[in-house]
Short mmCIF file of N, CA, C and O in Angstrom, two decimals:
data_model
loop_
_atom_site.label_atom_id
_atom_site.label_comp_id
_atom_site.label_asym_id
_atom_site.label_seq_id
_atom_site.Cartn_x
_atom_site.Cartn_y
_atom_site.Cartn_z
N MET V 1 79.64 94.09 73.56
CA MET V 1 80.47 95.24 73.31
C MET V 1 80.93 95.81 74.64
O MET V 1 80.17 95.94 75.58
N SER V 2 82.18 96.22 74.70
CA SER V 2 82.76 96.73 75.93
C SER V 2 82.55 98.23 76.07
O SER V 2 82.49 98.96 75.09
N ASN V 3 82.42 98.69 77.30
CA ASN V 3 82.34 100.12 77.57
C ASN V 3 83.71 100.73 77.82
O ASN V 3 83.82 101.90 78.13
N GLU V 4 84.74 99.93 77.71
CA GLU V 4 86.10 100.42 77.95
C GLU V 4 86.54 101.34 76.81
O GLU V 4 86.28 101.06 75.64
N SER V 5 87.20 102.42 77.16
CA SER V 5 87.80 103.26 76.13
C SER V 5 89.10 102.59 75.69
O SER V 5 89.64 101.76 76.42
N PRO V 6 89.62 102.92 74.51
CA PRO V 6 90.86 102.28 74.05
C PRO V 6 92.00 102.41 75.05
O PRO V 6 92.80 101.51 75.21
N ALA V 7 92.09 103.52 75.77
CA ALA V 7 93.16 103.70 76.74
C ALA V 7 92.99 102.78 77.95
O ALA V 7 93.95 102.47 78.63
N ASP V 8 91.75 102.34 78.21
CA ASP V 8 91.49 101.48 79.36
C ASP V 8 91.42 99.99 78.99
O ASP V 8 91.31 99.16 79.87
N ALA V 9 91.44 99.69 77.71
CA ALA V 9 91.30 98.32 77.26
C ALA V 9 92.66 97.62 77.21
O ALA V 9 93.66 98.24 76.92
N PRO V 10 92.68 96.33 77.50
CA PRO V 10 93.93 95.58 77.37
C PRO V 10 94.39 95.59 75.91
O PRO V 10 93.58 95.67 74.99
N LEU V 11 95.68 95.48 75.72
CA LEU V 11 96.25 95.45 74.39
C LEU V 11 97.02 94.14 74.23
O LEU V 11 97.85 93.81 75.10
N VAL V 12 96.76 93.40 73.18
CA VAL V 12 97.46 92.16 72.91
C VAL V 12 98.66 92.49 72.02
O VAL V 12 98.49 93.01 70.91
N LEU V 13 99.85 92.21 72.51
CA LEU V 13 101.06 92.60 71.77
C LEU V 13 101.15 91.94 70.40
O LEU V 13 101.59 92.57 69.43
N ASP V 14 100.72 90.68 70.28
CA ASP V 14 100.74 90.03 68.96
C ASP V 14 99.86 90.78 67.97
O ASP V 14 100.21 90.92 66.80
N GLU V 15 98.71 91.27 68.43
CA GLU V 15 97.83 92.04 67.55
C GLU V 15 98.45 93.39 67.20
O GLU V 15 98.34 93.85 66.07
N ALA V 16 99.10 94.02 68.16
CA ALA V 16 99.78 95.28 67.89
C ALA V 16 100.87 95.09 66.84
O ALA V 16 100.97 95.86 65.88
N LEU V 17 101.65 94.04 66.98
CA LEU V 17 102.72 93.77 66.01
C LEU V 17 102.16 93.42 64.63
O LEU V 17 102.75 93.78 63.61
N ALA V 18 101.01 92.76 64.59
CA ALA V 18 100.41 92.39 63.31
C ALA V 18 99.82 93.60 62.58
O ALA V 18 99.54 93.52 61.38
N SER V 19 99.68 94.73 63.27
CA SER V 19 99.05 95.90 62.67
C SER V 19 99.99 96.74 61.80
O SER V 19 99.56 97.70 61.18
N PHE V 20 101.28 96.39 61.76
CA PHE V 20 102.22 97.14 60.92
C PHE V 20 103.32 96.21 60.40
O PHE V 20 103.57 95.15 60.99
N ASP V 21 103.94 96.61 59.31
CA ASP V 21 104.99 95.80 58.69
C ASP V 21 106.36 96.47 58.70
O ASP V 21 107.37 95.81 58.48
N ALA V 22 106.41 97.76 58.94
CA ALA V 22 107.67 98.51 58.84
C ALA V 22 108.72 97.98 59.82
O ALA V 22 108.41 97.69 60.98
N LEU V 23 109.94 97.86 59.34
CA LEU V 23 111.06 97.42 60.17
C LEU V 23 111.77 98.61 60.78
O LEU V 23 111.82 99.69 60.18
N TRP V 24 112.33 98.42 61.96
CA TRP V 24 113.08 99.46 62.67
C TRP V 24 112.26 100.75 62.79
O TRP V 24 112.78 101.84 62.66
N SER V 25 110.96 100.61 63.01
CA SER V 25 110.04 101.75 63.09
C SER V 25 109.06 101.50 64.25
O SER V 25 107.95 101.02 64.03
N PRO V 26 109.48 101.78 65.49
CA PRO V 26 108.68 101.40 66.65
C PRO V 26 107.34 102.10 66.76
O PRO V 26 107.18 103.23 66.33
N ARG V 27 106.40 101.38 67.37
CA ARG V 27 105.06 101.89 67.64
C ARG V 27 104.88 101.99 69.15
O ARG V 27 105.26 101.08 69.89
N ILE V 28 104.30 103.07 69.60
CA ILE V 28 104.05 103.28 71.03
C ILE V 28 102.76 102.56 71.39
O ILE V 28 101.70 102.89 70.87
N VAL V 29 102.84 101.57 72.27
CA VAL V 29 101.66 100.80 72.65
C VAL V 29 101.00 101.35 73.91
O VAL V 29 99.81 101.17 74.12
N THR V 30 101.78 102.01 74.76
CA THR V 30 101.24 102.65 75.96
C THR V 30 102.31 103.55 76.56
O THR V 30 103.46 103.53 76.11
N ARG V 31 101.90 104.31 77.55
CA ARG V 31 102.86 105.13 78.29
C ARG V 31 102.74 104.78 79.77
O ARG V 31 101.65 104.50 80.26
N VAL V 32 103.88 104.78 80.44
CA VAL V 32 103.94 104.56 81.88
C VAL V 32 104.67 105.75 82.47
O VAL V 32 105.87 105.92 82.22
N ASN V 33 103.94 106.59 83.18
CA ASN V 33 104.50 107.84 83.69
C ASN V 33 105.08 108.62 82.51
O ASN V 33 104.35 108.94 81.59
N ASP V 34 106.37 108.89 82.51
CA ASP V 34 106.99 109.65 81.42
C ASP V 34 107.75 108.74 80.45
O ASP V 34 108.66 109.19 79.76
N TYR V 35 107.38 107.46 80.40
CA TYR V 35 108.07 106.49 79.56
C TYR V 35 107.14 105.94 78.48
O TYR V 35 105.96 105.70 78.73
N ASP V 36 107.70 105.72 77.30
CA ASP V 36 106.99 105.03 76.22
C ASP V 36 107.29 103.54 76.31
O ASP V 36 108.44 103.15 76.54
N VAL V 37 106.27 102.74 76.09
CA VAL V 37 106.45 101.31 75.86
C VAL V 37 106.24 101.15 74.37
O VAL V 37 105.16 101.45 73.85
N ARG V 38 107.28 100.74 73.68
CA ARG V 38 107.25 100.65 72.22
C ARG V 38 107.49 99.21 71.78
O ARG V 38 108.23 98.47 72.42
N VAL V 39 106.86 98.82 70.67
CA VAL V 39 107.14 97.54 70.04
C VAL V 39 107.69 97.82 68.65
O VAL V 39 107.33 98.82 68.02
N ALA V 40 108.56 96.93 68.21
CA ALA V 40 109.17 97.09 66.89
C ALA V 40 109.46 95.73 66.29
O ALA V 40 109.58 94.73 67.00
N LYS V 41 109.56 95.76 64.97
CA LYS V 41 110.01 94.60 64.20
C LYS V 41 111.36 94.95 63.61
O LYS V 41 111.62 96.12 63.28
N ALA V 42 112.21 93.96 63.49
CA ALA V 42 113.54 94.23 62.97
C ALA V 42 114.04 93.06 62.13
O ALA V 42 113.69 91.92 62.37
N GLU V 43 114.84 93.40 61.15
CA GLU V 43 115.58 92.42 60.38
C GLU V 43 116.77 93.16 59.80
O GLU V 43 116.65 94.30 59.38
N GLY V 44 117.92 92.52 59.81
CA GLY V 44 119.14 93.18 59.36
C GLY V 44 119.71 94.03 60.48
O GLY V 44 119.56 93.72 61.66
N GLU V 45 120.37 95.13 60.09
CA GLU V 45 121.10 95.93 61.07
C GLU V 45 120.49 97.31 61.26
O GLU V 45 120.00 97.92 60.33
N HIS V 46 120.57 97.80 62.48
CA HIS V 46 120.23 99.18 62.82
C HIS V 46 121.52 99.98 62.61
O HIS V 46 122.32 99.61 61.74
N ILE V 47 121.77 101.03 63.37
CA ILE V 47 123.01 101.79 63.27
C ILE V 47 123.66 101.87 64.64
O ILE V 47 123.00 101.71 65.67
N TRP V 48 124.97 102.14 64.65
CA TRP V 48 125.63 102.45 65.91
C TRP V 48 125.07 103.77 66.40
O TRP V 48 124.98 104.73 65.65
N HIS V 49 124.68 103.80 67.67
CA HIS V 49 124.17 105.04 68.26
C HIS V 49 124.30 104.96 69.77
O HIS V 49 124.63 103.92 70.33
N VAL V 50 124.04 106.08 70.43
CA VAL V 50 124.15 106.16 71.88
C VAL V 50 123.05 107.07 72.42
O VAL V 50 122.65 108.02 71.77
N HIS V 51 122.57 106.72 73.59
CA HIS V 51 121.63 107.57 74.32
C HIS V 51 122.40 108.10 75.53
O HIS V 51 122.71 107.35 76.46
N ASP V 52 122.74 109.37 75.48
CA ASP V 52 123.61 109.96 76.52
C ASP V 52 122.95 110.03 77.89
O ASP V 52 123.64 109.97 78.90
N HIS V 53 121.60 110.17 77.95
CA HIS V 53 120.95 110.46 79.22
C HIS V 53 119.96 109.40 79.70
O HIS V 53 119.27 109.63 80.70
N THR V 54 119.89 108.27 79.00
CA THR V 54 118.92 107.26 79.44
C THR V 54 119.40 105.85 79.08
O THR V 54 120.09 105.65 78.08
N ASP V 55 119.03 104.91 79.93
CA ASP V 55 119.21 103.50 79.60
C ASP V 55 118.16 103.13 78.56
O ASP V 55 117.18 103.86 78.37
N GLU V 56 118.36 101.98 77.90
CA GLU V 56 117.37 101.48 76.94
C GLU V 56 117.10 100.02 77.24
O GLU V 56 118.00 99.19 77.21
N PHE V 57 115.83 99.71 77.55
CA PHE V 57 115.41 98.37 77.94
C PHE V 57 114.83 97.63 76.74
O PHE V 57 114.01 98.19 76.01
N PHE V 58 115.23 96.38 76.55
CA PHE V 58 114.72 95.52 75.46
C PHE V 58 114.15 94.23 76.05
O PHE V 58 114.75 93.63 76.94
N LEU V 59 113.01 93.79 75.52
CA LEU V 59 112.42 92.49 75.80
C LEU V 59 112.10 91.87 74.45
O LEU V 59 111.30 92.43 73.68
N VAL V 60 112.71 90.74 74.14
CA VAL V 60 112.49 90.10 72.85
C VAL V 60 111.20 89.27 72.90
O VAL V 60 111.04 88.39 73.75
N LEU V 61 110.28 89.60 71.98
CA LEU V 61 108.97 88.94 71.92
C LEU V 61 108.96 87.77 70.95
O LEU V 61 108.20 86.83 71.11
N ASP V 62 109.81 87.84 69.92
CA ASP V 62 109.87 86.79 68.91
C ASP V 62 111.21 86.88 68.20
O ASP V 62 111.77 87.97 68.03
N GLY V 63 111.73 85.74 67.76
CA GLY V 63 112.99 85.72 67.05
C GLY V 63 114.17 85.92 67.98
O GLY V 63 114.11 85.59 69.17
N GLU V 64 115.25 86.47 67.41
CA GLU V 64 116.46 86.71 68.19
C GLU V 64 117.03 88.09 67.83
O GLU V 64 117.19 88.41 66.66
N LEU V 65 117.29 88.87 68.85
CA LEU V 65 117.90 90.18 68.69
C LEU V 65 119.32 90.11 69.22
O LEU V 65 119.57 89.48 70.26
N ARG V 66 120.23 90.71 68.51
CA ARG V 66 121.61 90.83 68.98
C ARG V 66 121.92 92.31 69.14
O ARG V 66 121.47 93.13 68.34
N ILE V 67 122.67 92.62 70.18
CA ILE V 67 123.05 94.01 70.41
C ILE V 67 124.56 94.05 70.59
O ILE V 67 125.10 93.46 71.54
N SER V 68 125.23 94.72 69.66
CA SER V 68 126.67 94.92 69.79
C SER V 68 126.90 96.17 70.63
O SER V 68 126.17 97.16 70.51
N LEU V 69 127.89 96.10 71.50
CA LEU V 69 128.19 97.18 72.43
C LEU V 69 129.66 97.57 72.32
O LEU V 69 130.52 96.69 72.23
N ARG V 70 129.93 98.85 72.33
CA ARG V 70 131.30 99.35 72.41
C ARG V 70 131.51 99.85 73.83
O ARG V 70 130.89 100.83 74.25
N GLU V 71 132.37 99.14 74.55
CA GLU V 71 132.61 99.44 75.95
C GLU V 71 134.10 99.72 76.16
O GLU V 71 134.90 99.43 75.28
N PRO V 72 134.47 100.23 77.34
CA PRO V 72 135.88 100.54 77.57
C PRO V 72 136.82 99.35 77.33
O PRO V 72 137.93 99.52 76.84
N GLY V 73 136.38 98.14 77.61
CA GLY V 73 137.22 96.96 77.40
C GLY V 73 137.21 96.43 75.98
O GLY V 73 137.88 95.45 75.66
N GLY V 74 136.44 97.05 75.10
CA GLY V 74 136.34 96.58 73.72
C GLY V 74 134.91 96.40 73.29
O GLY V 74 133.97 96.84 73.95
N GLU V 75 134.75 95.71 72.19
CA GLU V 75 133.44 95.49 71.61
C GLU V 75 132.97 94.08 71.94
O GLU V 75 133.76 93.13 71.91
N ARG V 76 131.67 93.94 72.24
CA ARG V 76 131.07 92.62 72.46
C ARG V 76 129.65 92.63 71.94
O ARG V 76 129.06 93.69 71.72
N THR V 77 129.09 91.44 71.74
CA THR V 77 127.71 91.31 71.28
C THR V 77 126.95 90.41 72.23
O THR V 77 127.42 89.33 72.58
N VAL V 78 125.77 90.88 72.65
CA VAL V 78 124.89 90.05 73.47
C VAL V 78 123.81 89.47 72.57
O VAL V 78 123.33 90.13 71.66
N ARG V 79 123.47 88.22 72.80
CA ARG V 79 122.45 87.51 72.03
C ARG V 79 121.22 87.39 72.90
O ARG V 79 121.28 86.90 74.03
N LEU V 80 120.07 87.86 72.38
CA LEU V 80 118.83 87.85 73.15
C LEU V 80 117.80 86.99 72.43
O LEU V 80 117.18 87.42 71.46
N PRO V 81 117.59 85.76 72.89
CA PRO V 81 116.54 84.93 72.30
C PRO V 81 115.17 85.39 72.80
O PRO V 81 115.06 86.23 73.71
N LYS V 82 114.12 84.82 72.24
CA LYS V 82 112.75 85.13 72.66
C LYS V 82 112.63 85.00 74.17
O LYS V 82 113.09 84.02 74.76
N GLY V 83 112.05 86.02 74.79
CA GLY V 83 111.85 86.01 76.23
C GLY V 83 112.96 86.66 77.04
O GLY V 83 112.81 86.88 78.23
N ALA V 84 114.08 86.99 76.39
CA ALA V 84 115.22 87.58 77.09
C ALA V 84 115.05 89.09 77.23
O ALA V 84 114.44 89.73 76.38
N VAL V 85 115.59 89.63 78.31
CA VAL V 85 115.60 91.08 78.53
C VAL V 85 117.05 91.54 78.66
O VAL V 85 117.93 90.77 79.07
N PHE V 86 117.27 92.80 78.29
CA PHE V 86 118.62 93.38 78.41
C PHE V 86 118.46 94.89 78.46
O PHE V 86 117.60 95.46 77.77
N THR V 87 119.29 95.53 79.27
CA THR V 87 119.30 96.97 79.35
C THR V 87 120.65 97.49 78.89
O THR V 87 121.69 97.09 79.44
N VAL V 88 120.64 98.35 77.89
CA VAL V 88 121.85 99.03 77.44
C VAL V 88 122.03 100.24 78.34
O VAL V 88 121.15 101.11 78.40
N PRO V 89 123.15 100.33 79.07
CA PRO V 89 123.34 101.47 79.96
C PRO V 89 123.52 102.78 79.20
O PRO V 89 124.09 102.80 78.10
N ARG V 90 123.01 103.86 79.78
CA ARG V 90 123.17 105.18 79.18
C ARG V 90 124.63 105.43 78.85
O ARG V 90 125.54 104.95 79.55
N GLY V 91 124.86 106.11 77.74
CA GLY V 91 126.21 106.45 77.34
C GLY V 91 126.97 105.33 76.65
O GLY V 91 128.13 105.51 76.30
N THR V 92 126.34 104.17 76.45
CA THR V 92 127.00 103.04 75.80
C THR V 92 126.63 103.01 74.32
O THR V 92 125.45 102.91 73.98
N GLU V 93 127.63 103.09 73.46
CA GLU V 93 127.38 103.01 72.02
C GLU V 93 126.95 101.58 71.70
O GLU V 93 127.57 100.61 72.17
N HIS V 94 125.88 101.44 70.93
CA HIS V 94 125.35 100.11 70.64
C HIS V 94 124.71 100.05 69.26
O HIS V 94 124.36 101.08 68.69
N LYS V 95 124.59 98.82 68.76
CA LYS V 95 123.95 98.61 67.46
C LYS V 95 123.12 97.33 67.52
O LYS V 95 123.67 96.22 67.55
N PRO V 96 121.79 97.46 67.55
CA PRO V 96 120.94 96.27 67.48
C PRO V 96 120.96 95.67 66.06
O PRO V 96 121.07 96.42 65.08
N HIS V 97 120.86 94.37 65.98
CA HIS V 97 120.73 93.70 64.70
C HIS V 97 119.99 92.39 64.89
O HIS V 97 120.03 91.79 65.95
N ALA V 98 119.27 92.00 63.84
CA ALA V 98 118.45 90.79 63.87
C ALA V 98 118.63 90.07 62.53
O ALA V 98 117.84 90.28 61.61
N PRO V 99 119.67 89.25 62.41
CA PRO V 99 119.94 88.59 61.13
C PRO V 99 118.77 87.78 60.58
O PRO V 99 118.56 87.74 59.37
N SER V 100 117.99 87.14 61.46
CA SER V 100 116.86 86.32 61.02
C SER V 100 115.51 86.93 61.36
O SER V 100 114.49 86.27 61.25
N GLY V 101 115.51 88.16 61.82
CA GLY V 101 114.27 88.83 62.17
C GLY V 101 113.94 88.70 63.65
O GLY V 101 114.30 87.71 64.29
N ALA V 102 113.28 89.72 64.18
CA ALA V 102 112.88 89.72 65.59
C ALA V 102 111.76 90.73 65.80
O ALA V 102 111.56 91.64 65.00
N ALA V 103 111.05 90.54 66.88
CA ALA V 103 110.08 91.52 67.37
C ALA V 103 110.43 91.76 68.83
O ALA V 103 110.77 90.81 69.55
N PHE V 104 110.39 93.02 69.25
CA PHE V 104 110.80 93.31 70.62
C PHE V 104 110.05 94.50 71.18
O PHE V 104 109.45 95.28 70.45
N LEU V 105 110.10 94.62 72.49
CA LEU V 105 109.49 95.70 73.23
C LEU V 105 110.62 96.53 73.85
O LEU V 105 111.62 95.97 74.30
N MET V 106 110.47 97.84 73.83
CA MET V 106 111.45 98.74 74.43
C MET V 106 110.75 99.64 75.43
O MET V 106 109.58 100.00 75.24
N LEU V 107 111.47 100.04 76.44
CA LEU V 107 110.98 100.98 77.43
C LEU V 107 112.01 102.09 77.53
O LEU V 107 113.19 101.82 77.82
N GLU V 108 111.57 103.32 77.24
CA GLU V 108 112.48 104.47 77.32
C GLU V 108 111.68 105.75 77.50
O GLU V 108 110.48 105.78 77.21
N PRO V 109 112.32 106.80 78.00
CA PRO V 109 111.59 108.05 78.22
C PRO V 109 110.91 108.55 76.95
O PRO V 109 111.48 108.46 75.85
N SER V 110 109.69 109.07 77.09
CA SER V 110 108.98 109.63 75.94
C SER V 110 109.85 110.68 75.26
O SER V 110 110.52 111.47 75.92
N GLY V 111 109.84 110.65 73.93
CA GLY V 111 110.63 111.60 73.16
C GLY V 111 112.03 111.15 72.85
O GLY V 111 112.78 111.86 72.17
N THR V 112 112.43 109.96 73.31
CA THR V 112 113.78 109.46 73.03
C THR V 112 113.87 109.06 71.56
O THR V 112 113.08 108.25 71.08
N PRO V 113 114.84 109.61 70.82
CA PRO V 113 114.97 109.25 69.40
C PRO V 113 115.54 107.85 69.22
O PRO V 113 116.44 107.44 69.97
N THR V 114 115.03 107.14 68.23
CA THR V 114 115.48 105.76 67.97
C THR V 114 116.92 105.70 67.50
O THR V 114 117.54 104.65 67.57
N VAL V 115 117.43 106.80 67.00
CA VAL V 115 118.81 106.82 66.49
C VAL V 115 119.77 107.48 67.48
O VAL V 115 120.91 107.79 67.14
N GLY V 116 119.32 107.68 68.70
CA GLY V 116 120.19 108.18 69.74
C GLY V 116 120.51 109.66 69.63
O GLY V 116 119.91 110.40 68.86
N ASP V 117 121.49 110.05 70.44
CA ASP V 117 121.89 111.44 70.52
C ASP V 117 123.07 111.76 69.62
O ASP V 117 123.29 112.90 69.24
N ARG V 118 123.87 110.76 69.34
CA ARG V 118 125.04 110.92 68.47
C ARG V 118 125.06 109.70 67.56
O ARG V 118 125.04 108.57 68.03
N HIS V 119 125.12 109.92 66.26
CA HIS V 119 125.10 108.78 65.34
C HIS V 119 125.65 109.19 63.99
O HIS V 119 125.81 110.37 63.69
N ASP V 120 125.94 108.18 63.17
CA ASP V 120 126.36 108.41 61.79
C ASP V 120 125.12 108.71 60.96
O ASP V 120 124.01 108.77 61.46
N ASP V 121 125.30 108.86 59.67
CA ASP V 121 124.17 109.05 58.77
C ASP V 121 123.18 107.90 58.93
O ASP V 121 123.58 106.75 59.09
N VAL V 122 121.91 108.22 58.88
CA VAL V 122 120.86 107.21 59.07
C VAL V 122 120.47 106.65 57.70
O VAL V 122 120.01 107.39 56.84
N PRO V 123 120.65 105.33 57.49
CA PRO V 123 120.25 104.74 56.21
C PRO V 123 118.74 104.72 56.05
O PRO V 123 117.99 104.84 57.03
N ASP V 124 118.28 104.56 54.82
CA ASP V 124 116.85 104.61 54.52
C ASP V 124 116.03 103.54 55.25
O ASP V 124 114.86 103.76 55.52
N HIS V 125 116.63 102.39 55.56
CA HIS V 125 115.86 101.31 56.19
C HIS V 125 115.64 101.52 57.69
O HIS V 125 114.92 100.75 58.32
N VAL V 126 116.24 102.57 58.27
CA VAL V 126 116.08 102.86 59.69
C VAL V 126 115.23 104.13 59.83
O VAL V 126 115.54 105.16 59.25
N ASP V 127 114.16 104.03 60.61
CA ASP V 127 113.26 105.15 60.83
C ASP V 127 113.79 105.99 62.00
O ASP V 127 113.85 105.51 63.13
N ALA V 128 114.18 107.22 61.73
CA ALA V 128 114.61 108.14 62.79
C ALA V 128 113.36 108.78 63.37
O ALA V 128 112.78 109.70 62.80
N THR V 129 112.91 108.27 64.52
CA THR V 129 111.64 108.70 65.09
C THR V 129 111.70 108.65 66.61
O THR V 129 112.63 108.09 67.18
N THR V 130 110.72 109.24 67.25
CA THR V 130 110.55 109.09 68.69
C THR V 130 109.39 108.14 68.97
O THR V 130 108.83 108.12 70.05
N GLY V 131 109.04 107.35 67.96
CA GLY V 131 107.95 106.38 68.07
C GLY V 131 106.70 106.89 67.35
O GLY V 131 106.42 108.09 67.36
N HIS V 132 105.99 105.98 66.73
CA HIS V 132 104.75 106.29 66.03
C HIS V 132 103.57 105.80 66.84
O HIS V 132 103.68 104.83 67.58
N ALA V 133 102.44 106.45 66.66
CA ALA V 133 101.21 105.99 67.31
C ALA V 133 100.82 104.64 66.72
O ALA V 133 101.04 104.37 65.55
N LEU V 134 100.28 103.79 67.55
CA LEU V 134 99.82 102.48 67.12
C LEU V 134 98.39 102.59 66.60
O LEU V 134 97.51 103.09 67.31
N HIS V 135 98.16 102.17 65.38
CA HIS V 135 96.82 102.18 64.80
C HIS V 135 96.41 100.74 64.56
O HIS V 135 96.89 100.10 63.64
N THR V 136 95.58 100.20 65.44
CA THR V 136 95.14 98.82 65.27
C THR V 136 93.73 98.76 64.71
O THR V 136 93.02 99.71 64.71
#
């Protein structure tokens, strides 16, 4: 048996992901300074949204995540296979989607809402949250 407290113990991301089934409902796995490290599962589409004051970092852990972006030159979609990273710049309207399912890690300031600062109505399948505690 270890004398490590849960905050001092290593966390296995596969085990963290296996501890919940909810889609588009991130779990906070740790904090780094004033940032949350969150993991989430996704399938289907999120919503168009924007974070006015922060970038949003994605690391795909499993599957494939696509992120559509509305930029001054038009709309484009980036494809992120397992192992890929991408940062959505602050102020960029974007919509993550995972047609075949994905698991990913995000890094963003604590308290950042998953549906951004400006968005349309949030459908029932998208959790409007600032991240949930991880219960493993």
